[in-house]
mmCIF file with all atom_site columns, C-alpha atoms in Angstrom:
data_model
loop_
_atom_site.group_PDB
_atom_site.id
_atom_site.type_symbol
_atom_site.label_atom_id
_atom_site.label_alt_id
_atom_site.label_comp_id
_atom_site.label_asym_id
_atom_site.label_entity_id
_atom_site.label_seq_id
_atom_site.pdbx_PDB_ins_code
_atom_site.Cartn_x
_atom_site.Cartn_y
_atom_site.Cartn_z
_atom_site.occupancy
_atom_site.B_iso_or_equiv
_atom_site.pdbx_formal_charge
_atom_site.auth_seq_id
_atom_site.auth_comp_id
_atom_site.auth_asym_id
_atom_site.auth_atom_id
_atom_site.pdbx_PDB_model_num
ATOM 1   C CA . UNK W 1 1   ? 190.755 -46.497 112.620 1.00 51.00 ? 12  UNK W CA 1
ATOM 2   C CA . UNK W 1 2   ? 191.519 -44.657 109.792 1.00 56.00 ? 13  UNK W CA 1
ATOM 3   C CA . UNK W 1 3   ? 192.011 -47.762 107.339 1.00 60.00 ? 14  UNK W CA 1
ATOM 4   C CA . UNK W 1 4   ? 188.306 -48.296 108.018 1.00 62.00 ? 15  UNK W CA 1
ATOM 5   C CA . UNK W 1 5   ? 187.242 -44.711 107.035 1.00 61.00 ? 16  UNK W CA 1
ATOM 6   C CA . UNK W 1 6   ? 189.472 -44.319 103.786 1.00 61.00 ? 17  UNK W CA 1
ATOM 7   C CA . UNK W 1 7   ? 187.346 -48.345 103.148 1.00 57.00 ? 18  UNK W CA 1
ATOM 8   C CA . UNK W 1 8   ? 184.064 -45.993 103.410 1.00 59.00 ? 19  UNK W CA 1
ATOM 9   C CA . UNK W 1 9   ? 184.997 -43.672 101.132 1.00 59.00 ? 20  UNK W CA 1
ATOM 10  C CA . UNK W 1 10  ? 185.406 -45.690 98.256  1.00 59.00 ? 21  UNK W CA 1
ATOM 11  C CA . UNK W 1 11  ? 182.420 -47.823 98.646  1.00 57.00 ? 22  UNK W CA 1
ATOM 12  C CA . UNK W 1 12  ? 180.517 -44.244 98.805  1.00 58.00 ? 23  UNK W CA 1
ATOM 13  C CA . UNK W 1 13  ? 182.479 -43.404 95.589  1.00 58.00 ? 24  UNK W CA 1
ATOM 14  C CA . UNK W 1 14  ? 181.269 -46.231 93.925  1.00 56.00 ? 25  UNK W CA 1
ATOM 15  C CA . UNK W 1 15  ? 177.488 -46.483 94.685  1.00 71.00 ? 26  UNK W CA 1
ATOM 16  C CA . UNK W 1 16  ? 176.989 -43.083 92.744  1.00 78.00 ? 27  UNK W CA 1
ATOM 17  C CA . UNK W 1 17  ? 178.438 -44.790 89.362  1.00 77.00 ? 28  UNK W CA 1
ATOM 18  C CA . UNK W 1 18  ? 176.191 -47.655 90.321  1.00 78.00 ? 29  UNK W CA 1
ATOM 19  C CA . UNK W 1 19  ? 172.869 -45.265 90.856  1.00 83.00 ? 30  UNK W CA 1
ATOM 20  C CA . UNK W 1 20  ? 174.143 -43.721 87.954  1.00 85.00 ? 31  UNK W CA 1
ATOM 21  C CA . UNK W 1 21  ? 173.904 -46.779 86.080  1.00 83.00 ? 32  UNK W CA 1
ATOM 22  C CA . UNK W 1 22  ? 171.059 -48.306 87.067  1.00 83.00 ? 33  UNK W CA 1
ATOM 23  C CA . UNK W 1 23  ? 168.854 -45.046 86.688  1.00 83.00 ? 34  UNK W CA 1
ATOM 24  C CA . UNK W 1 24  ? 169.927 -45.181 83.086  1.00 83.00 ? 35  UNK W CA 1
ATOM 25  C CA . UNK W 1 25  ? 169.100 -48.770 82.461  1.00 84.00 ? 36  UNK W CA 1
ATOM 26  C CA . UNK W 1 26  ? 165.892 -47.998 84.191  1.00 86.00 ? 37  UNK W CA 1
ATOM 27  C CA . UNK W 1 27  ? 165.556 -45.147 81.703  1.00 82.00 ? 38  UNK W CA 1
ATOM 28  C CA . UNK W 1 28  ? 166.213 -46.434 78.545  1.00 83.00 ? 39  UNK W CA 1
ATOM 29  C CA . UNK W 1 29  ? 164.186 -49.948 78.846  1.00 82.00 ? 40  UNK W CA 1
ATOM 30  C CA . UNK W 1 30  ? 161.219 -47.563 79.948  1.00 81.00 ? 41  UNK W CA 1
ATOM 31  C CA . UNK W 1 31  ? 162.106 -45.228 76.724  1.00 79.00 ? 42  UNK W CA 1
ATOM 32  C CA . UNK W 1 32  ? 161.814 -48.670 74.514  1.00 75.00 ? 43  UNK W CA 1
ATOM 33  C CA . UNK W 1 33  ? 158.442 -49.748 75.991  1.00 72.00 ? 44  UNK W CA 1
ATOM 34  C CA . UNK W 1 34  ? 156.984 -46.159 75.026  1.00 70.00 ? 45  UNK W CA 1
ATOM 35  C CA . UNK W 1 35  ? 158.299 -45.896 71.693  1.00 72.00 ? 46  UNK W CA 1
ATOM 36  C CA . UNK W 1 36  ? 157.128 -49.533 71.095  1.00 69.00 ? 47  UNK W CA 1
ATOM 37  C CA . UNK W 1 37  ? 153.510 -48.484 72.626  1.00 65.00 ? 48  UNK W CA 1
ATOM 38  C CA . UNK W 1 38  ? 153.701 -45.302 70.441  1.00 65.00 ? 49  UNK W CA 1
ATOM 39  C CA . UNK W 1 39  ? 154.948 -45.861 67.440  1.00 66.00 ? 50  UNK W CA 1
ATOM 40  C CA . UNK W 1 40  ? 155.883 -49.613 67.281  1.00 59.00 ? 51  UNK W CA 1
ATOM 41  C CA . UNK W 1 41  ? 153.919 -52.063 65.769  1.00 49.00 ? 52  UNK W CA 1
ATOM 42  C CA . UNK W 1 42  ? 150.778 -50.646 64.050  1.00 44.00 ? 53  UNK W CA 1
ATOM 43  C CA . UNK W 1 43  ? 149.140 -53.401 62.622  1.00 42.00 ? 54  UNK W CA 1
ATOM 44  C CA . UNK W 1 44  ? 148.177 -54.953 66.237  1.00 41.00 ? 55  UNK W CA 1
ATOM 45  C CA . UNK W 1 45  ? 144.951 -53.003 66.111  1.00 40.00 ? 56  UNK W CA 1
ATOM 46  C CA . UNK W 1 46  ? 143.742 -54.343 62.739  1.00 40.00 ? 57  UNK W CA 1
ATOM 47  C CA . UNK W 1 47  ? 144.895 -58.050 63.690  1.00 38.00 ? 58  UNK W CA 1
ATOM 48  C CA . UNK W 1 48  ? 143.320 -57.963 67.194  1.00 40.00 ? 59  UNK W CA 1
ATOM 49  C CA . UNK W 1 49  ? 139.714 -57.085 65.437  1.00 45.00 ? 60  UNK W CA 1
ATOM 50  C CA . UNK W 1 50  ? 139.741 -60.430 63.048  1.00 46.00 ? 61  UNK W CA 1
ATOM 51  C CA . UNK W 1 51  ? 139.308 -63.506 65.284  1.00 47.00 ? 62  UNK W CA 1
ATOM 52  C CA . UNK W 1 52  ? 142.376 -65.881 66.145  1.00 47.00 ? 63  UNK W CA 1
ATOM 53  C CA . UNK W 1 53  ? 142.554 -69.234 63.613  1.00 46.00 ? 64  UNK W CA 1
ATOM 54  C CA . UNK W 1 54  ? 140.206 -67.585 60.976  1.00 49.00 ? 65  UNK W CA 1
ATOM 55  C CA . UNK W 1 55  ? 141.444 -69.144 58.032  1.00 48.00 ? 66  UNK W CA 1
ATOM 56  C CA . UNK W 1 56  ? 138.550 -67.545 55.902  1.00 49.00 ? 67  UNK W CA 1
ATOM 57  C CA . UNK W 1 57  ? 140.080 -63.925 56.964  1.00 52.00 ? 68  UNK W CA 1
ATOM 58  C CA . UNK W 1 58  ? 143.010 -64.752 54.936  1.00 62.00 ? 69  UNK W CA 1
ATOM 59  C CA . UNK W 1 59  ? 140.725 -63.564 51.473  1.00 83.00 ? 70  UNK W CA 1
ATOM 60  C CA . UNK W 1 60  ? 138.553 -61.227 52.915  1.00 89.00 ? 71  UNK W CA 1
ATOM 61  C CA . UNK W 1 61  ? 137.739 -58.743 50.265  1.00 92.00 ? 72  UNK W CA 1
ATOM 62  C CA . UNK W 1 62  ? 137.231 -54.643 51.344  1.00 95.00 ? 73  UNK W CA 1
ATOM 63  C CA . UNK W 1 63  ? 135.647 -51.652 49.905  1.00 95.00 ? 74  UNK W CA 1
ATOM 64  C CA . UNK W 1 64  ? 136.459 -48.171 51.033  1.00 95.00 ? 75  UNK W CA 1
ATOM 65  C CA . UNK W 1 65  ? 133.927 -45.562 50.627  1.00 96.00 ? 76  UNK W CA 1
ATOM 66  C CA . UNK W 1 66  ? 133.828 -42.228 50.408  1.00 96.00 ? 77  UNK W CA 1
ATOM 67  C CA . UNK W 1 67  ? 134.069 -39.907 52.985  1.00 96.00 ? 78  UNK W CA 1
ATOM 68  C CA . UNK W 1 68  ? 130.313 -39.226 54.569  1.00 96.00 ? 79  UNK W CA 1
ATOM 69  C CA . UNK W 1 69  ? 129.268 -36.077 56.536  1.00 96.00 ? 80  UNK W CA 1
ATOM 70  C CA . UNK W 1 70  ? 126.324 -35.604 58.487  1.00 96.00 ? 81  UNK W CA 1
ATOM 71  C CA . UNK W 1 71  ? 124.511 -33.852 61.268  1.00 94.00 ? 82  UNK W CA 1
ATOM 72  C CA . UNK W 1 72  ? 123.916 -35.500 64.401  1.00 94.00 ? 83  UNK W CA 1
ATOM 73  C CA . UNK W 1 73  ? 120.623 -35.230 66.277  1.00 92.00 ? 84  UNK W CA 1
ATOM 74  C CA . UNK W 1 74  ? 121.526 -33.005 69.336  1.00 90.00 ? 85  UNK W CA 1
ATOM 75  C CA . UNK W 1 75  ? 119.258 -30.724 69.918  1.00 89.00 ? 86  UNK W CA 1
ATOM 76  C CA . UNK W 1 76  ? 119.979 -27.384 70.252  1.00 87.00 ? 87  UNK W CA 1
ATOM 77  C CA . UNK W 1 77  ? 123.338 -28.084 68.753  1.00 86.00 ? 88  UNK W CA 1
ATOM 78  C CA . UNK W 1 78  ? 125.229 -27.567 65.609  1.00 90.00 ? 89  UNK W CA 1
ATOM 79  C CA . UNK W 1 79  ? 127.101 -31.171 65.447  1.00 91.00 ? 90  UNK W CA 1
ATOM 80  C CA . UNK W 1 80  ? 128.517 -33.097 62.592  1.00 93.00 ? 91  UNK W CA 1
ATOM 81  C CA . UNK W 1 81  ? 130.113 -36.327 61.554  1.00 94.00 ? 92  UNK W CA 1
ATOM 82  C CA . UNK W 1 82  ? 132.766 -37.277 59.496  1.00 96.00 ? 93  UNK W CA 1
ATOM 83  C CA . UNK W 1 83  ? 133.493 -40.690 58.710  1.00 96.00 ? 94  UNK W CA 1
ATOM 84  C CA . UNK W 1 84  ? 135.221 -42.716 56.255  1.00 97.00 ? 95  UNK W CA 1
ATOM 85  C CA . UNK W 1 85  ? 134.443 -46.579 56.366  1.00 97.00 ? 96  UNK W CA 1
ATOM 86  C CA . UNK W 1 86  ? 135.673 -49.541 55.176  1.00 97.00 ? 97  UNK W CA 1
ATOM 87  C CA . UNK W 1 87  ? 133.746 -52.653 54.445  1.00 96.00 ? 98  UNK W CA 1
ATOM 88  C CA . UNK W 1 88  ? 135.049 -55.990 55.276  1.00 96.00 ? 99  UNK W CA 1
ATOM 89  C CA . UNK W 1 89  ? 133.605 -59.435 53.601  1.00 95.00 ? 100 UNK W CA 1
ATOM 90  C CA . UNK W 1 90  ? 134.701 -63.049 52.499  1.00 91.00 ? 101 UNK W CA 1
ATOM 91  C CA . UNK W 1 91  ? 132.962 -63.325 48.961  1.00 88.00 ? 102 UNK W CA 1
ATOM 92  C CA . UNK W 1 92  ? 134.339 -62.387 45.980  1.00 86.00 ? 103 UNK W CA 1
ATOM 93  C CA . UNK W 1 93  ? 130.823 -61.986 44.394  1.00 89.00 ? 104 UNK W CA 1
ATOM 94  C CA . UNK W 1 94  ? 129.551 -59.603 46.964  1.00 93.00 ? 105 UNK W CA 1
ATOM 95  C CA . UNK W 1 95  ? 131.595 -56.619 45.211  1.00 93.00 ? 106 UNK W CA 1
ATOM 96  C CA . UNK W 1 96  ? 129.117 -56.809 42.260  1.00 94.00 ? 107 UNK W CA 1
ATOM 97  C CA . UNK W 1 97  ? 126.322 -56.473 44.756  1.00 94.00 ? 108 UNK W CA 1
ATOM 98  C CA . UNK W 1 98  ? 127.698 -53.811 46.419  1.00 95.00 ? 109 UNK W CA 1
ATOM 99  C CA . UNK W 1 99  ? 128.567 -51.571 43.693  1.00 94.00 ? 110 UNK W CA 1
ATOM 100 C CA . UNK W 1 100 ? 125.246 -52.316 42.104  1.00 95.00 ? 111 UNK W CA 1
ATOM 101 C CA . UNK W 1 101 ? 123.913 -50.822 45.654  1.00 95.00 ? 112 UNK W CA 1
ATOM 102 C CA . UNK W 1 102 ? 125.966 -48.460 46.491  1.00 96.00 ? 113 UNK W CA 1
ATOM 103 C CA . UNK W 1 103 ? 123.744 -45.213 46.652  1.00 96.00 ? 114 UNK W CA 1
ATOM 104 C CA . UNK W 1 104 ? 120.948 -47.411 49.129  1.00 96.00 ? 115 UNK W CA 1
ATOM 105 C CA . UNK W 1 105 ? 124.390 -48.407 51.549  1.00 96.00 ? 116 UNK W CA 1
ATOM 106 C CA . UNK W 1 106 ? 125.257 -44.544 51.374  1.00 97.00 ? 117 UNK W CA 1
ATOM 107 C CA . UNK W 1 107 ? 121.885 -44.020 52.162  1.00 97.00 ? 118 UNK W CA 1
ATOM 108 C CA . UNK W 1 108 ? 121.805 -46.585 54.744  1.00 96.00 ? 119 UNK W CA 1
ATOM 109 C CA . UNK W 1 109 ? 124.890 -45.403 56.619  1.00 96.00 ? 120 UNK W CA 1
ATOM 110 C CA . UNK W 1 110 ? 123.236 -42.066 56.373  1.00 96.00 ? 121 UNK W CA 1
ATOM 111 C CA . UNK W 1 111 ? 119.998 -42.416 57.880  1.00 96.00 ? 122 UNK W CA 1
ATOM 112 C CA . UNK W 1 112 ? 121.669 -44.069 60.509  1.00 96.00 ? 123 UNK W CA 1
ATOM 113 C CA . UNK W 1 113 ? 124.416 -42.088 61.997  1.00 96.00 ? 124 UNK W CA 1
ATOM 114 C CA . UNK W 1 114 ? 122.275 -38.586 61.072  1.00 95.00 ? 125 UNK W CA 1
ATOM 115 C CA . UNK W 1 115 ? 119.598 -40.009 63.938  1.00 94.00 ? 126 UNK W CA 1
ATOM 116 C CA . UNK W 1 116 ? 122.775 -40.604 66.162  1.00 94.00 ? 127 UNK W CA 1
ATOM 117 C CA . UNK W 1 117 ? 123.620 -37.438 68.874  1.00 93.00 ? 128 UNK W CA 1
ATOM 118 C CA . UNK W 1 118 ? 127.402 -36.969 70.019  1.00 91.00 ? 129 UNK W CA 1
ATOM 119 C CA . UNK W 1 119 ? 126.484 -39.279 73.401  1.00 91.00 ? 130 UNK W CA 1
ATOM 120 C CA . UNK W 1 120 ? 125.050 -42.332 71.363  1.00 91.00 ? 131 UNK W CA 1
ATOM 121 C CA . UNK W 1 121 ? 128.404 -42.211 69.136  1.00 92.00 ? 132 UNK W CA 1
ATOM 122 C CA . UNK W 1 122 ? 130.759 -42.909 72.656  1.00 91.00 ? 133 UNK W CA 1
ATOM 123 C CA . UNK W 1 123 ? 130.095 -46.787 72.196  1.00 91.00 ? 134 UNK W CA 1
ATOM 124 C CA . UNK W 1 124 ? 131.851 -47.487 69.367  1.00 92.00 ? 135 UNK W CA 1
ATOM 125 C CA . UNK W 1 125 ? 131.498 -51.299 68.753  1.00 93.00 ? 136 UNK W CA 1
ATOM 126 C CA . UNK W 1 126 ? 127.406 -50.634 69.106  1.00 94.00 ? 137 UNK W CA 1
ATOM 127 C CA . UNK W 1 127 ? 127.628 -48.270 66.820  1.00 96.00 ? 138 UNK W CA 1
ATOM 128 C CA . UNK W 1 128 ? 129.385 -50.469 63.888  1.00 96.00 ? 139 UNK W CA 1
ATOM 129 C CA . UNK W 1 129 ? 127.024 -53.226 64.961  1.00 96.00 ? 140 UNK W CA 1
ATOM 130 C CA . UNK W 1 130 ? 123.599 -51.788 64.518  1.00 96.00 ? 141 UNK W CA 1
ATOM 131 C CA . UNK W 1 131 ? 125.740 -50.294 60.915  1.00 97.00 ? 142 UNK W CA 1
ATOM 132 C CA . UNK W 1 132 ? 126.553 -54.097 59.619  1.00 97.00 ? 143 UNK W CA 1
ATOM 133 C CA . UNK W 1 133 ? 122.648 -55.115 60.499  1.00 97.00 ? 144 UNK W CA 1
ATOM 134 C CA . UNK W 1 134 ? 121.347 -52.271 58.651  1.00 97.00 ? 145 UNK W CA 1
ATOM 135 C CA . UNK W 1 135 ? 123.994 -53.020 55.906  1.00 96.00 ? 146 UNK W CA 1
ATOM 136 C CA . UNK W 1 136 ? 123.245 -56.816 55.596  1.00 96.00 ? 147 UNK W CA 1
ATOM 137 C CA . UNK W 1 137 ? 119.887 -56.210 55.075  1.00 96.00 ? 148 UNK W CA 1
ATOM 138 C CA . UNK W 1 138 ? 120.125 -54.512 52.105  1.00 94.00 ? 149 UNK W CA 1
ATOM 139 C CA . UNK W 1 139 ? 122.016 -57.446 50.524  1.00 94.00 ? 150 UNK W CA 1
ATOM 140 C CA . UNK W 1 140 ? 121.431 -60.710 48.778  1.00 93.00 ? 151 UNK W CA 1
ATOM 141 C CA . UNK W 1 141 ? 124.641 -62.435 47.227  1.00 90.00 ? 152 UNK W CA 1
ATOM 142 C CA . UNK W 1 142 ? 126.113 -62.407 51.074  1.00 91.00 ? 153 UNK W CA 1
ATOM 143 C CA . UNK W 1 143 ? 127.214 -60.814 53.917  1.00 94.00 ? 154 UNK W CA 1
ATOM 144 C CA . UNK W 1 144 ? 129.399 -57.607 55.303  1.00 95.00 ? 155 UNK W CA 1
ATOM 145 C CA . UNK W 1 145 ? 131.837 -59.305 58.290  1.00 95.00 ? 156 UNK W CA 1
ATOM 146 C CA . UNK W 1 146 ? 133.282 -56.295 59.026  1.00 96.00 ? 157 UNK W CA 1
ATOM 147 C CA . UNK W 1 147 ? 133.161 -52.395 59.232  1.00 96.00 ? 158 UNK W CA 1
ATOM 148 C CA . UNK W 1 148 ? 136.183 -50.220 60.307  1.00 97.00 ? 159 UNK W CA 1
ATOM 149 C CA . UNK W 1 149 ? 136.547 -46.402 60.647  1.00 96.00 ? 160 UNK W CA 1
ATOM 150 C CA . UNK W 1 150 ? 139.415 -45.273 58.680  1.00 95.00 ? 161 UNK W CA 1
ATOM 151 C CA . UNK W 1 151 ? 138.096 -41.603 60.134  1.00 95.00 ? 162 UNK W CA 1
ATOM 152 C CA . UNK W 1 152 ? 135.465 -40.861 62.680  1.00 94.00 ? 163 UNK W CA 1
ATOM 153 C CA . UNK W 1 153 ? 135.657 -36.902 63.572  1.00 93.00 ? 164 UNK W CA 1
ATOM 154 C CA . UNK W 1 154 ? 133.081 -35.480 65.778  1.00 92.00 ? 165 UNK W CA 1
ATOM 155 C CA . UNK W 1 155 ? 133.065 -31.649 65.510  1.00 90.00 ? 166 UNK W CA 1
#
C-alpha cells in the first residue's frame, strides 16, 4: 500500500501548479478583454454611427461649433446645459450656407434644447433628431446628415 499513497501525493502536488496556472490564464485573457473594452479601440463609436457600405460617408464634410450653454426648463430648478456639437454633411457647398447662417443655427439649437428639462434630455438619439429637423429647415443648398456631441454636461 504505500506505493499507492506516495502515487497520491504527487498528483496532489501537481494539481496546485495546474490551478495555479489556469487561474492565471483565466486572469490575464479577462485583463485583455477589459483593457480592450476600456481603452482599446476608440474609433468603434464614431464608425458604428455612419451606416455600413456608405460610400458617400467617405467625404462627408463637418463643422464644429462653439460650445453652447443654456438653461433647461425644470421647474423649480436651477439646471443647465453644456454642449458642444458637431455637424456632419456630404456637400461641399453647404459650408458657405452654413457660415452665412450661423447665428439662426445657434439660435436654432438654442431655442431648442433651452425648452428641454433634464428628463426629456435621457433619450439621446430623439434629442439629435428633432436637432437635425430643426437644423435642415433653416437650409437651402442641402442637408445636415449628422449631429454628434463632442460634450453634453448636464449640471
Amino acid at each position: 500500500m504505500p506505493p499507492r499513497d506516495e502515487a497520491e501525493k504527487k498528483e496532489k502536488k501537481g494539481r496546485p501548479w495546474l490551478t495555479i496556472a489556469l487561474l492565471l490564464v483565466i486572469l490575464l485573457l479577462s485583463g485583455g478583454y477589459v483593457y480592450y473594452f476600456f481603452f482599446g479601440d476608440s474609433s468603434r463609436s464614431m464608425t458604428a454611427a455612419a451606416p455600413a457600405g456608405n460610400q458617400a460617408s467617405v467625404n462627408m464634410q463637418k463643422m464644429s461649433l462653439e460650445p453652447i450653454v443654456v438653461n433647461l426648463a425644470d421647474p423649480g430648478l436651477r439646471r443647465y446645459l453644456r454642449a458642444k456639437i458637431t455637424l456632419e454633411y456630404s456637400d461641399a457647398r453647404l459650408t458657405t450656407e452654413l457660415n452665412d447662417k450661423l447665428y439662426r443655427i445657434r439660435d436654432t439649437i438654442i431655442s431648442v434644447l433651452r425648452s428641454k428639462k433634464t428628463d426629456d434630455l435621457q433619450n439621446e438619439d430623439a434629442l439629435k433628431r428633432e436637432l437635425l429637423t430643426a437644423i435642415n429647415s433653416q437650409l437651402i443648398a442641402g442637408q445636415v446628415r449628422g449631429l454628434y456631441f463632442e460634450e453634453f454636461i448636464i449640471q
